[in-house]
Short mmCIF file of C-alpha atoms in Angstrom, two decimals:
data_model
loop_
_atom_site.label_atom_id
_atom_site.label_comp_id
_atom_site.label_asym_id
_atom_site.label_seq_id
_atom_site.Cartn_x
_atom_site.Cartn_y
_atom_site.Cartn_z
CA MET A 1 9.49 -22.54 -4.54
CA ARG A 2 7.89 -23.87 -1.39
CA VAL A 3 4.50 -23.02 -3.00
CA ILE A 4 4.78 -24.79 -6.51
CA ALA A 5 7.40 -27.16 -5.06
CA ALA A 6 3.55 -28.46 -2.53
CA GLU A 7 1.77 -27.70 -5.43
CA SER A 8 3.81 -29.68 -7.76
CA GLY A 9 4.31 -32.54 -5.51
CA LEU A 10 8.18 -32.24 -6.11
CA SER A 11 11.30 -31.14 -3.94
CA ILE A 12 11.94 -27.32 -4.03
CA ALA A 13 15.38 -28.93 -5.97
CA THR A 14 13.79 -29.70 -8.49
CA VAL A 15 11.23 -26.76 -8.96
CA SER A 16 14.62 -24.27 -8.41
CA ARG A 17 16.34 -26.40 -11.05
CA VAL A 18 13.15 -26.59 -13.70
CA ILE A 19 12.70 -22.82 -12.83
CA ASN A 20 16.54 -21.73 -13.50
CA GLY A 21 16.52 -24.18 -16.94
CA GLY A 22 18.59 -26.71 -15.32
CA GLU A 23 19.11 -29.65 -17.08
CA ASN A 24 18.78 -33.42 -15.95
CA VAL A 25 15.14 -32.83 -15.29
CA ALA A 26 12.80 -35.32 -16.80
CA ALA A 27 9.81 -33.91 -19.60
CA ASP A 28 7.37 -34.84 -17.44
CA THR A 29 8.52 -33.44 -14.64
CA ARG A 30 9.18 -30.43 -15.80
CA ASP A 31 5.62 -29.86 -17.15
CA ARG A 32 4.11 -30.46 -13.83
CA VAL A 33 6.09 -27.40 -12.94
CA LEU A 34 5.40 -25.14 -15.47
CA GLU A 35 1.93 -26.02 -15.42
CA VAL A 36 1.31 -24.58 -11.76
CA VAL A 37 3.85 -21.33 -12.82
CA ASP A 38 2.22 -20.99 -15.70
CA ARG A 39 -1.69 -21.06 -14.79
CA PRO A 40 -4.29 -18.54 -14.70
CA PRO A 41 -5.33 -16.67 -11.86
CA VAL A 42 -7.65 -15.89 -10.09
CA PHE A 43 -11.04 -13.12 -10.74
CA VAL A 44 -11.71 -10.94 -7.91
CA ARG A 45 -14.20 -8.32 -8.39
CA CYS A 46 -15.21 -5.77 -5.75
CA PRO A 47 -16.89 -3.21 -7.55
CA TYR A 48 -16.62 -0.24 -5.44
CA LEU A 49 -13.69 1.89 -4.10
CA LEU A 50 -10.83 0.02 -2.20
CA ASN A 51 -11.36 1.84 0.74
CA ASP A 52 -11.14 0.40 4.71
CA TYR A 53 -13.94 -1.97 4.76
CA PHE A 54 -13.23 -3.15 1.13
CA GLY A 55 -9.87 -3.20 0.89
CA HIS A 56 -9.56 -5.03 4.25
CA ILE A 57 -11.21 -7.62 2.11
CA VAL A 58 -9.31 -7.82 -0.98
CA THR A 59 -5.79 -7.37 0.79
CA SER A 60 -6.55 -10.79 2.32
CA VAL A 61 -8.01 -11.85 -0.50
CA ALA A 62 -4.52 -11.34 -2.22
CA GLU A 63 -2.67 -12.19 0.94
CA THR A 64 -4.36 -15.61 0.99
CA LEU A 65 -4.00 -16.24 -2.83
CA ALA A 66 -0.21 -15.40 -3.05
CA VAL A 67 -0.11 -18.46 -0.31
CA HIS A 68 -1.24 -20.86 -2.44
CA GLY A 69 0.91 -20.18 -4.85
CA GLN A 70 -1.99 -17.93 -7.26
CA GLU A 71 -1.89 -14.66 -8.43
CA MET A 72 -4.87 -12.05 -8.63
CA LEU A 73 -6.93 -10.64 -11.79
CA LEU A 74 -8.33 -7.56 -10.19
CA SER A 75 -11.80 -5.51 -11.42
CA ALA A 76 -12.54 -3.23 -8.77
CA GLY A 77 -13.93 0.75 -8.21
CA ASP A 78 -17.22 1.98 -8.75
CA GLY A 79 -16.10 2.37 -12.91
CA VAL A 80 -17.21 -1.23 -13.41
CA ALA A 81 -19.90 -1.36 -11.62
CA ARG A 82 -21.55 -1.81 -14.46
CA SER A 83 -19.76 -4.59 -16.89
CA ILE A 84 -20.73 -7.24 -18.24
CA ALA A 85 -17.73 -9.40 -16.53
CA LEU A 86 -19.61 -11.93 -15.09
CA ARG A 87 -21.75 -12.56 -18.06
CA GLU A 88 -18.02 -13.38 -20.01
CA LEU A 89 -16.11 -15.41 -16.98
CA PRO A 90 -16.86 -18.72 -18.28
CA GLN A 91 -15.87 -18.34 -22.08
CA ARG A 92 -12.24 -15.90 -20.37
CA ARG A 93 -8.85 -17.70 -20.51
CA ASP A 94 -7.09 -16.05 -18.14
CA ALA A 95 -9.01 -16.60 -15.02
CA ARG A 96 -9.45 -20.19 -13.97
CA GLY A 97 -12.21 -19.26 -11.04
CA ALA A 98 -13.19 -16.16 -9.36
CA VAL A 99 -14.29 -13.93 -5.73
CA LEU A 100 -16.84 -11.94 -6.13
CA ILE A 101 -17.21 -9.00 -3.14
CA LEU A 102 -21.52 -7.91 -2.89
CA PRO A 103 -21.69 -7.88 -6.48
CA PRO A 104 -24.38 -5.28 -7.56
CA GLU A 105 -25.74 -7.74 -10.98
CA PRO A 106 -28.84 -8.94 -10.61
CA ARG A 107 -29.92 -12.91 -8.69
CA ALA A 108 -29.47 -14.35 -13.21
CA ASP A 109 -26.40 -13.42 -13.25
CA LEU A 110 -25.16 -15.40 -10.90
CA GLU A 111 -27.79 -18.21 -11.78
CA ALA A 112 -25.85 -18.61 -15.12
CA LEU A 113 -22.34 -18.85 -13.78
CA ALA A 114 -24.01 -21.88 -11.47
CA ALA A 115 -25.45 -23.97 -14.07
CA ARG A 116 -22.58 -23.90 -15.39
CA SER A 117 -20.51 -25.62 -12.63
CA TYR A 118 -17.80 -22.11 -12.45
CA PRO A 119 -15.75 -22.25 -9.22
CA LEU A 120 -16.81 -19.41 -7.35
CA VAL A 121 -17.40 -18.36 -4.20
CA VAL A 122 -19.49 -14.23 -2.74
CA VAL A 123 -18.84 -12.14 -0.22
CA ASP A 124 -21.10 -10.50 2.00
CA PRO A 125 -23.55 -11.32 -1.38
CA ARG A 126 -26.29 -8.70 -1.11
CA ILE A 127 -29.25 -10.60 -2.58
CA GLU A 128 -29.70 -14.70 -1.73
CA VAL A 129 -27.48 -16.82 -3.89
CA PRO A 130 -28.45 -19.15 -5.96
CA ARG A 131 -28.32 -22.84 -4.62
CA GLY A 132 -25.03 -24.56 -4.77
CA THR A 133 -23.15 -21.47 -4.89
CA VAL A 134 -20.41 -20.95 -1.57
CA SER A 135 -20.56 -17.68 -0.10
CA ILE A 136 -19.15 -16.20 3.41
CA SER A 137 -20.93 -13.32 5.38
CA ALA A 138 -20.81 -12.01 8.90
CA ALA A 139 -23.18 -12.87 11.09
CA HIS A 140 -24.96 -10.01 10.88
CA PHE A 141 -28.23 -11.14 12.69
CA SER A 142 -26.92 -11.47 15.71
CA GLY A 143 -24.99 -8.35 15.35
CA ALA A 144 -27.54 -6.26 15.32
CA ARG A 145 -29.16 -8.55 18.25
CA ALA A 146 -26.13 -7.86 20.11
CA VAL A 147 -26.05 -4.22 19.33
CA THR A 148 -29.74 -2.75 20.16
CA ARG A 149 -29.36 -5.75 23.29
CA HIS A 150 -26.54 -3.77 24.22
CA LEU A 151 -28.18 -0.24 23.77
CA VAL A 152 -31.73 -1.97 25.83
CA ASP A 153 -29.41 -2.85 29.17
CA LEU A 154 -28.64 0.40 29.12
CA GLY A 155 -31.95 1.68 30.01
CA HIS A 156 -33.25 2.72 25.84
CA ARG A 157 -37.08 1.50 24.80
CA ARG A 158 -37.45 4.04 22.11
CA ILE A 159 -34.47 3.10 19.53
CA GLY A 160 -33.67 4.88 15.91
CA VAL A 161 -32.85 2.22 13.28
CA ILE A 162 -30.95 3.53 9.52
CA THR A 163 -30.75 0.48 7.95
CA GLY A 164 -29.11 -0.42 3.99
CA PRO A 165 -31.13 -0.42 0.69
CA PRO A 166 -34.67 -1.99 0.43
CA TYR A 167 -33.38 -4.75 -1.86
CA TRP A 168 -30.17 -6.03 0.16
CA HIS A 169 -30.00 -9.10 2.29
CA THR A 170 -27.95 -7.89 4.52
CA ARG A 171 -30.69 -5.16 5.50
CA ASP A 172 -33.28 -8.03 6.40
CA ASP A 173 -30.58 -9.65 8.71
CA ARG A 174 -30.24 -6.69 10.75
CA VAL A 175 -33.92 -5.77 11.37
CA GLY A 176 -34.11 -9.23 12.58
CA GLY A 177 -31.46 -8.90 14.88
CA HIS A 178 -33.22 -5.77 16.23
CA LEU A 179 -36.31 -6.22 16.03
CA ALA A 180 -35.45 -9.55 18.10
CA ALA A 181 -33.94 -7.76 20.94
CA LEU A 182 -36.13 -5.47 21.83
CA SER A 183 -38.83 -7.95 21.99
CA GLU A 184 -36.80 -9.34 24.27
CA VAL A 185 -38.11 -6.56 26.74
CA GLY A 186 -41.67 -6.94 25.61
CA VAL A 187 -40.98 -4.14 22.80
CA LEU A 188 -41.85 -3.94 19.78
CA GLY A 189 -40.82 -1.91 16.87
CA ASP A 190 -41.96 1.33 15.53
CA PRO A 191 -41.84 2.31 12.40
CA GLU A 192 -42.42 5.76 12.51
CA LEU A 193 -38.64 5.26 13.96
CA MET A 194 -36.80 3.23 10.85
CA ARG A 195 -35.18 5.22 7.93
CA HIS A 196 -33.00 3.62 5.37
CA GLY A 197 -30.49 4.26 2.66
CA GLU A 198 -27.65 3.92 1.15
CA PRO A 199 -23.93 3.45 3.27
CA ALA A 200 -22.83 6.73 3.42
CA THR A 201 -21.92 9.34 5.90
CA LYS A 202 -24.89 11.79 4.37
CA THR A 203 -27.07 9.56 4.75
CA GLY A 204 -26.40 9.43 8.31
CA VAL A 205 -27.06 12.85 8.08
CA ARG A 206 -29.93 13.14 6.75
CA ALA A 207 -31.98 10.58 8.19
CA GLY A 208 -31.14 10.13 11.48
CA GLY A 209 -32.27 14.07 11.02
CA GLU A 210 -35.36 13.14 10.29
CA LEU A 211 -35.31 10.66 13.00
CA LEU A 212 -34.24 13.40 15.61
CA ASP A 213 -36.97 16.18 14.83
CA GLU A 214 -40.01 13.20 15.84
CA LYS A 215 -41.36 13.96 18.78
CA PRO A 216 -40.36 12.79 20.97
CA ARG A 217 -36.70 11.83 19.65
CA PRO A 218 -35.39 8.86 19.83
CA THR A 219 -32.62 8.48 23.07
CA ALA A 220 -30.56 6.13 20.89
CA ILE A 221 -29.76 5.49 17.32
CA VAL A 222 -28.40 1.87 15.23
CA CYS A 223 -26.77 2.34 12.74
CA PHE A 224 -26.13 0.98 9.51
CA ASN A 225 -22.63 0.46 9.48
CA ASP A 226 -19.97 2.87 10.89
CA LYS A 227 -20.23 5.82 7.92
CA VAL A 228 -24.13 6.38 9.20
CA ALA A 229 -22.94 6.44 12.21
CA VAL A 230 -20.90 9.43 11.70
CA GLY A 231 -23.81 10.96 9.59
CA VAL A 232 -25.28 10.87 12.47
CA LEU A 233 -23.25 12.52 15.42
CA GLU A 234 -22.82 15.40 12.73
CA ALA A 235 -27.12 15.70 13.03
CA ALA A 236 -26.60 15.50 16.31
CA LYS A 237 -24.69 18.44 17.00
CA ALA A 238 -25.98 19.87 14.70
CA ARG A 239 -28.77 20.25 16.74
CA GLY A 240 -27.00 20.60 20.08
CA LEU A 241 -27.12 17.36 21.19
CA ARG A 242 -24.44 15.44 23.59
CA VAL A 243 -23.33 11.81 22.95
CA PRO A 244 -23.63 9.83 25.13
CA GLU A 245 -25.58 12.44 27.00
CA ASP A 246 -28.64 13.25 25.04
CA LEU A 247 -28.50 10.43 22.01
CA SER A 248 -26.65 7.01 21.49
CA VAL A 249 -25.52 5.92 18.45
CA ALA A 250 -23.92 3.06 17.37
CA GLY A 251 -22.46 1.52 14.06
CA PHE A 252 -21.08 -1.24 12.55
CA ASP A 253 -18.76 -2.68 10.79
CA ASP A 254 -15.58 -1.40 13.48
CA ILE A 255 -13.88 0.94 10.36
CA ASP A 256 -10.99 2.93 11.00
CA VAL A 257 -13.62 5.69 11.23
CA SER A 258 -15.11 4.58 14.32
CA ARG A 259 -11.58 4.83 16.66
CA ALA A 260 -11.56 8.45 14.91
CA ALA A 261 -14.57 9.79 15.21
CA THR A 262 -15.53 12.23 18.22
CA PRO A 263 -17.10 10.27 20.78
CA ARG A 264 -15.60 6.93 19.63
CA LEU A 265 -18.11 4.27 18.18
CA THR A 266 -19.63 1.72 19.33
CA THR A 267 -20.06 -0.55 16.94
CA VAL A 268 -20.52 -4.34 15.62
CA ARG A 269 -16.80 -6.02 14.23
CA GLN A 270 -17.05 -7.78 11.14
CA PRO A 271 -13.95 -9.84 10.71
CA LEU A 272 -13.63 -8.40 7.71
CA GLN A 273 -9.33 -10.59 6.55
CA GLU A 274 -11.12 -13.79 7.45
CA MET A 275 -13.63 -13.63 5.45
CA GLY A 276 -11.41 -12.97 2.55
CA ARG A 277 -9.14 -15.78 3.69
CA THR A 278 -11.75 -17.81 4.13
CA ALA A 279 -12.82 -16.99 0.70
CA VAL A 280 -9.64 -18.33 -0.53
CA THR A 281 -9.57 -21.31 0.73
CA MET A 282 -13.56 -22.52 0.06
CA LEU A 283 -12.42 -21.38 -3.77
CA MET A 284 -9.10 -23.54 -3.88
CA ARG A 285 -11.57 -26.42 -2.55
CA GLN A 286 -13.46 -26.48 -5.21
CA LEU A 287 -10.78 -25.46 -7.85
CA ASP A 288 -9.13 -29.00 -6.29
CA GLY A 289 -12.62 -30.31 -7.46
CA HIS A 290 -13.25 -30.67 -3.40
CA ALA A 291 -17.25 -30.86 -2.22
CA HIS A 292 -17.98 -28.62 -0.30
CA GLU A 293 -19.68 -29.26 3.17
CA ALA A 294 -21.33 -26.26 3.93
CA LEU A 295 -22.43 -23.68 1.33
CA SER A 296 -23.24 -20.82 3.43
CA MET A 297 -20.56 -20.19 6.33
CA GLU A 298 -20.96 -16.70 8.52
CA LEU A 299 -18.89 -15.35 10.20
CA ALA A 300 -18.77 -14.27 13.55
CA THR A 301 -19.24 -10.75 14.86
CA GLN A 302 -18.16 -8.91 17.59
CA LEU A 303 -19.35 -6.01 20.01
CA ILE A 304 -17.07 -2.90 20.85
CA VAL A 305 -18.11 -0.78 23.37
CA ARG A 306 -17.17 2.52 23.16
CA GLU A 307 -17.77 6.16 24.72
CA SER A 308 -20.79 6.97 21.89
CA THR A 309 -23.61 4.90 23.97
CA GLY A 310 -24.61 5.36 27.80
CA PRO A 311 -27.95 5.10 30.06
CA ALA A 312 -30.68 6.60 28.52
CA PRO A 313 -31.06 9.93 29.52
CA SER A 314 -34.35 10.45 32.26
CA PRO A 315 -37.53 11.35 30.76
CA ASP A 316 -37.55 14.75 32.29
CA ARG A 317 -35.12 15.61 30.09
#
């Protein structure tokens, strides 16, 4: 009732009388309350399993919407990845705006929504969003630079990289950060030490195995996310390599698996909850008719150093 009162500009006592069917309430006052109560929910689309990465974002979105007295219409899971929900949004009466999390749709679909000024926010975009579209992401370039610089400071120079899919905007930022950290100590990135794939454990097993079979092999591997890093740990163990004595491994995200791995992963923490909260705040500003000073926001990441990284092994090893 506090939220409804704040949204309608009325007192909590007045809102209570309307909701409980009390008498002595003016018709226009009743309409102001019911307009807030009956407004459509916000459409939230996350076409992925709600694991410990996407689950944190969606939960934060839901909690923040509740603070604003706003319900959520959720479309989530791998099964909805091919739906045409985005194209139908402007015609839907059951949604008043949208939060799109890592949308897989082509740029044309987002451009169509932007052309109609449909209120939406894109969280963690995989491609460059159309001009005028509000987006929220983590600072991928600086995060990748920080973790590679950490390895460089430990003496590593031959560093392998397992990136995300080549068509992801995030991949370009991460690779750029990695190369920047190497260039600061006069090292050029080696294309032979770079692999890519879906952000899954199996990618780490496959790509990590390929890198570890190189002659000479890398002394460290930085990974697109923590799940890929866990796969690299498996590949290293299968080859009798110790982490971090023979090989340092680093991830990205700081999800639960980074703390459950053996050894625990050095990683880059993404502000997942803050991304969800900020997305809702930016959407509510659109719904309230406020202009945005910043259409694209990058939230700071944080390097988390744990036991999976250590000094580069000496050449004779």
